[in-house]
Amino acid sequence: MSKDRQTAGGSWKLVVFGAALVLLLAVLSMAIGKYAVPPSTILRALAAGITGTPSDVDPIQQTVIWNVRLPRVAAALLIGAALSAAGATYQGLFRNPLVSPDILGVSVGASLGAVLAIFMEMPVAVIQLMSFCGGLLAVGAVYAVGAAVRGRDPVLTLVLAGVAIGALVGAGISLIKILADPYDQLPAITYWLLGSLTAVTRADVGSILPAIILGLVPLVLLRWRMNIMTLGDEEARTLGIDTRLTRLALITGATLITAASVSIAGIIGWIGLVIPHVARLLVGPDFRRLLPASILLGGAYLLVVDTLARSIAMIEIPLGILTAVVGAPFFLFLLASGKRGWS
């Protein structure tokens, strides 16, 4: 018992230390850009805005910090954490290290919703809403197919249903791209599918925050059951776990946070695949430690990538390109040099 308490205490200290580093990284990210702002100025501007006291910061800098940099940094941290948490959940739930948050079609479903809204020339708020609903509907269809198929491995059935629904929805996206105006709608669709935080506002962050918090609740509350679910359905049922309800709750939570993230940022790949592997190498497979480690690493990773995307070139690079360029070689490195198993 004392050993477990020492382990838990050490884990919480590590989480607090990691959170402090992420906050420091966030301040540094807000200072970097085409319009550089000293970190001390950022801290003064944030303190004045939070406390409501008069600020001695230049109004232009105040606007850049509060209306441009802060929403973007907050979105990067939130979305990176959400995608990484979803990836860790899916990998453990399906007992497969190659699983990512789009395994059940949530990303491609959200993409279809957004692409359809862009094609119909809807406002940004409607694009985000249709993207969110599209992701949930796609996973709902996958789960309905999985529930209708009896006598098969439920995990394998869900994965195969996700592949089939994803291919069908992907065909719909391709059709809309063919029908779209090549001078107006098609560039917007293509850029959205590549992923970006360029136009994120504080209202956007506020709109997805409740969904991400709500989606994280079952992941946090059921984190100890995830360790049992990785043993397989028969072993989990033997230990008294209702595998069907537990799987439904975990999939719902992971799907909700993924759909919310995709709805404002587009498709940002590799985070949900690579970051849980890194976290697993650092803290081990115990989901009680793996989940907070994935959340912190995912937020920090996307924050660094987004900072690079808006600062290393004259034009902004889509996030999906950078995450692939960084994530794919790093994943190959993990495969070649990893000495610890994923479970």
XYZ file of C-alpha atoms in Angstrom:
343
model
C 0.000 0.000 0.000
C 2.787 2.423 0.889
C 4.497 1.661 -2.399
C 1.278 2.484 -4.301
C 0.960 5.750 -2.398
C 4.562 6.666 -3.185
C 3.956 5.875 -6.858
C 0.784 7.977 -6.904
C 2.557 10.835 -5.145
C 5.435 10.705 -7.623
C 2.990 10.660 -10.533
C 1.187 13.766 -9.295
C 4.480 15.581 -8.794
C 5.404 14.711 -12.368
C 2.033 16.001 -13.600
C 2.455 19.290 -11.731
C 5.983 19.696 -13.059
C 4.823 18.923 -16.596
C 1.943 21.398 -16.324
C 4.350 24.122 -15.196
C 6.585 23.440 -18.192
C 3.586 23.581 -20.542
C 2.548 26.968 -19.112
C 6.093 28.262 -19.601
C 6.039 26.968 -23.154
C 2.709 28.725 -23.732
C 4.147 32.084 -22.663
C 7.152 31.596 -24.946
C 4.868 30.636 -27.833
C 2.829 33.809 -27.349
C 6.046 35.826 -27.559
C 7.085 34.325 -30.907
C 5.712 35.468 -34.236
C 5.939 38.063 -36.991
C 5.134 40.657 -34.327
C 7.423 39.729 -31.427
C 6.268 40.526 -27.887
C 8.549 40.188 -24.826
C 7.421 37.541 -22.300
C 7.354 40.149 -19.521
C 4.893 42.212 -21.553
C 2.725 39.151 -22.084
C 2.593 38.434 -18.362
C 1.672 42.052 -17.582
C -1.042 42.078 -20.245
C -2.515 38.789 -19.025
C -2.421 39.901 -15.391
C -4.149 43.178 -16.235
C -6.815 41.422 -18.275
C -7.517 38.809 -15.611
C -7.636 41.228 -12.689
C -9.381 44.003 -14.607
C -6.795 46.601 -13.621
C -5.492 49.276 -16.013
C -2.629 48.057 -18.168
C 0.555 49.883 -19.120
C 0.970 47.632 -22.170
C 0.777 49.202 -25.614
C -2.803 48.816 -27.005
C -1.532 47.101 -30.153
C 0.400 44.565 -28.100
C -2.629 44.095 -25.838
C -4.779 43.330 -28.889
C -2.234 40.915 -30.351
C -1.921 39.071 -27.044
C -5.605 38.774 -26.144
C -7.281 38.516 -29.554
C -4.669 36.677 -31.644
C -2.011 34.820 -29.653
C -3.976 33.735 -26.563
C -6.883 32.056 -28.433
C -4.461 30.286 -30.739
C -2.226 29.047 -27.928
C -5.249 27.934 -25.902
C -6.675 26.103 -28.924
C -3.368 24.360 -29.618
C -3.073 23.171 -26.019
C -6.698 22.066 -25.858
C -6.806 20.288 -29.213
C -3.409 18.642 -28.814
C -4.397 17.348 -25.382
C -7.773 16.129 -26.649
C -6.423 14.269 -29.688
C -3.660 12.664 -27.651
C -6.077 11.563 -24.912
C -8.410 10.114 -27.533
C -5.522 8.280 -29.182
C -4.381 6.751 -25.896
C -7.951 5.647 -25.188
C -8.508 4.064 -28.591
C -5.140 2.295 -28.536
C -5.838 0.767 -25.147
C -9.465 -0.033 -25.891
C -8.740 -1.767 -29.199
C -5.449 -3.232 -27.954
C -3.673 -1.990 -31.062
C -0.676 0.409 -31.135
C -1.542 1.562 -34.671
C -4.973 2.910 -33.740
C -5.569 6.674 -33.901
C -8.594 8.902 -33.110
C -9.992 8.522 -36.624
C -10.227 4.714 -36.404
C -14.035 4.854 -36.126
C -14.482 7.477 -38.811
C -14.874 10.481 -36.532
C -12.331 12.645 -38.379
C -13.598 11.834 -41.853
C -17.201 12.264 -40.686
C -16.393 15.686 -39.253
C -14.630 16.528 -42.496
C -17.700 15.630 -44.545
C -19.849 17.893 -42.396
C -17.450 20.809 -42.778
C -16.899 20.248 -46.502
C -20.649 20.116 -47.102
C -21.120 23.373 -45.170
C -18.348 25.076 -47.147
C -19.904 23.818 -50.376
C -23.242 25.303 -49.289
C -21.455 28.583 -48.405
C -22.526 28.509 -44.776
C -21.044 30.834 -42.113
C -18.152 29.694 -39.949
C -20.340 28.822 -36.963
C -22.479 26.513 -39.113
C -19.354 24.901 -40.608
C -18.126 24.079 -37.119
C -21.532 22.777 -36.027
C -21.945 20.565 -39.099
C -18.400 19.265 -38.660
C -19.087 18.361 -35.038
C -22.384 16.652 -35.906
C -20.806 14.838 -38.863
C -18.158 13.269 -36.634
C -20.724 12.077 -34.106
C -23.043 10.706 -36.815
C -20.206 8.761 -38.464
C -19.245 7.067 -35.214
C -22.917 6.474 -34.443
C -23.250 4.667 -37.768
C -20.149 2.580 -37.039
C -21.438 1.614 -33.609
C -24.887 0.776 -35.046
C -23.285 -1.574 -37.573
C -21.170 -3.125 -34.837
C -24.224 -3.657 -32.627
C -26.173 -5.238 -35.508
C -23.469 -7.836 -36.191
C -23.744 -10.652 -33.668
C -21.450 -13.567 -32.975
C -18.247 -11.769 -33.976
C -15.430 -10.173 -32.007
C -16.916 -6.754 -31.080
C -13.572 -4.972 -31.281
C -12.765 -6.349 -34.730
C -16.306 -5.601 -35.903
C -16.052 -1.961 -34.828
C -12.687 -1.517 -36.548
C -13.881 -3.057 -39.817
C -17.122 -1.064 -39.694
C -15.058 2.076 -39.130
C -12.951 1.316 -42.193
C -16.052 0.751 -44.345
C -17.929 3.852 -43.122
C -14.763 5.919 -43.437
C -14.297 4.849 -47.049
C -17.918 5.654 -47.839
C -17.739 9.098 -46.224
C -14.385 9.750 -47.922
C -16.044 9.095 -51.273
C -18.634 11.717 -50.387
C -15.892 14.247 -49.657
C -14.239 13.502 -52.995
C -17.536 14.012 -54.795
C -18.093 17.397 -53.163
C -14.537 18.470 -54.060
C -15.264 17.625 -57.702
C -18.498 19.641 -57.650
C -17.029 22.607 -55.755
C -16.086 25.898 -57.371
C -12.358 25.486 -58.205
C -11.607 29.183 -57.614
C -13.411 29.749 -54.316
C -14.792 26.689 -52.559
C -12.157 24.102 -53.473
C -9.185 26.052 -52.000
C -11.162 26.614 -48.783
C -12.048 22.916 -48.578
C -8.475 21.816 -49.255
C -7.003 24.204 -46.679
C -9.520 23.115 -44.050
C -8.722 19.454 -44.629
C -5.006 20.179 -44.043
C -5.688 21.580 -40.562
C -5.021 25.058 -39.242
C -5.552 27.319 -36.229
C -5.197 30.545 -38.211
C -8.709 31.907 -37.707
C -9.373 30.542 -34.212
C -11.004 33.039 -31.852
C -11.778 33.056 -28.156
C -15.386 32.247 -29.048
C -14.205 29.142 -30.925
C -12.219 27.953 -27.932
C -15.186 28.576 -25.671
C -17.484 26.654 -28.011
C -15.465 23.407 -27.861
C -14.339 23.633 -24.237
C -17.584 22.180 -22.747
C -17.575 19.266 -25.210
C -13.931 18.432 -24.506
C -14.428 18.618 -20.736
C -17.557 16.459 -21.002
C -15.706 13.949 -23.175
C -12.758 13.751 -20.796
C -14.996 12.962 -17.798
C -15.585 9.265 -18.647
C -11.942 8.824 -19.633
C -10.807 10.123 -16.242
C -13.455 8.325 -14.192
C -12.940 4.994 -15.975
C -9.165 5.178 -16.283
C -8.661 2.262 -13.877
C -11.132 0.134 -15.864
C -9.130 0.802 -19.015
C -6.281 -1.221 -17.539
C -8.670 -4.168 -17.210
C -10.167 -3.643 -20.681
C -6.718 -4.081 -22.225
C -6.753 -7.689 -20.986
C -9.585 -8.585 -23.354
C -13.359 -8.925 -23.003
C -13.405 -12.378 -21.416
C -10.889 -11.483 -18.726
C -12.602 -8.136 -18.063
C -16.013 -9.781 -17.660
C -14.481 -12.336 -15.322
C -13.300 -9.438 -13.141
C -16.801 -7.957 -13.032
C -16.545 -5.298 -15.756
C -19.503 -4.637 -18.039
C -17.422 -4.493 -21.196
C -20.235 -3.280 -23.466
C -21.183 -0.267 -21.353
C -17.568 0.540 -20.506
C -16.544 0.420 -24.171
C -19.529 2.590 -25.131
C -18.679 5.200 -22.479
C -14.996 5.345 -23.464
C -15.722 5.490 -27.202
C -18.332 8.211 -26.651
C -15.916 10.331 -24.631
C -13.025 9.909 -27.064
C -15.298 10.570 -30.040
C -16.751 13.702 -28.474
C -13.382 15.341 -27.843
C -12.090 14.343 -31.295
C -15.156 15.724 -33.096
C -14.947 18.968 -31.106
C -11.267 19.375 -31.988
C -11.724 18.661 -35.688
C -14.685 21.041 -35.887
C -12.508 24.152 -35.442
C -9.051 22.976 -36.507
C -9.634 20.588 -39.399
C -7.700 17.348 -39.786
C -4.504 17.284 -37.721
C -3.009 13.831 -38.003
C -0.350 11.847 -36.142
C -0.885 13.451 -32.713
C -3.246 10.748 -31.524
C -0.952 8.058 -32.902
C 2.534 9.199 -31.918
C 2.094 11.074 -28.626
C 0.501 8.168 -26.688
C 3.500 6.042 -27.706
C 5.891 8.662 -26.330
C 3.869 8.918 -23.119
C 3.830 5.129 -22.797
C 7.605 5.000 -23.113
C 7.944 7.661 -20.389
C 5.397 6.504 -17.779
C 4.463 2.965 -18.785
C 1.157 1.431 -19.909
C -0.837 2.106 -16.706
C -3.701 4.253 -18.009
C -3.922 6.129 -14.692
C -0.541 7.681 -15.493
C -0.726 7.375 -19.267
C -3.789 9.623 -19.645
C -2.388 12.734 -17.880
C 0.996 12.228 -19.542
C -0.650 12.024 -22.973
C -2.701 15.152 -22.272
C 0.347 17.208 -21.288
C 2.566 15.919 -24.097
C -0.147 16.300 -26.718
C -0.863 19.907 -25.780
C 2.829 20.797 -25.700
C 3.512 19.058 -29.009
C 0.757 20.801 -30.958
C 1.738 24.127 -29.386
C 5.307 23.715 -30.640
C 4.125 22.616 -34.095
C 1.719 25.548 -34.367
C 4.448 27.972 -33.315
C 6.689 26.587 -36.046
C 3.842 26.715 -38.581
C 3.407 30.468 -38.171
C 7.046 31.454 -37.771
C 9.420 29.369 -39.926
C 8.224 30.612 -43.342
C 6.813 33.703 -44.979
C 3.443 31.975 -45.346
C 1.753 29.847 -42.722
C 2.199 26.109 -43.131
C -0.883 23.914 -42.543
C -0.600 21.923 -39.335
C -1.420 18.617 -41.000
C 1.698 18.906 -43.140
C 4.014 19.662 -40.225
C 2.591 16.972 -37.946
C 3.101 14.422 -40.736
C 6.641 15.611 -41.490
C 7.590 15.456 -37.808
C 5.369 12.563 -36.728
C 6.061 9.964 -39.416
C 9.881 9.836 -39.028
C 9.586 9.974 -35.249
C 7.117 7.110 -35.280
C 9.503 5.074 -37.416
C 12.250 5.880 -34.913
C 10.048 4.623 -32.078
C 9.360 1.412 -33.968
C 13.055 0.862 -34.630
C 14.443 1.755 -31.198
C 11.632 1.115 -28.730
C 12.547 -1.539 -26.217
C 9.362 -1.432 -24.147
C 6.084 -2.843 -25.353
C 3.013 -0.702 -25.771
C 0.976 -2.724 -23.287
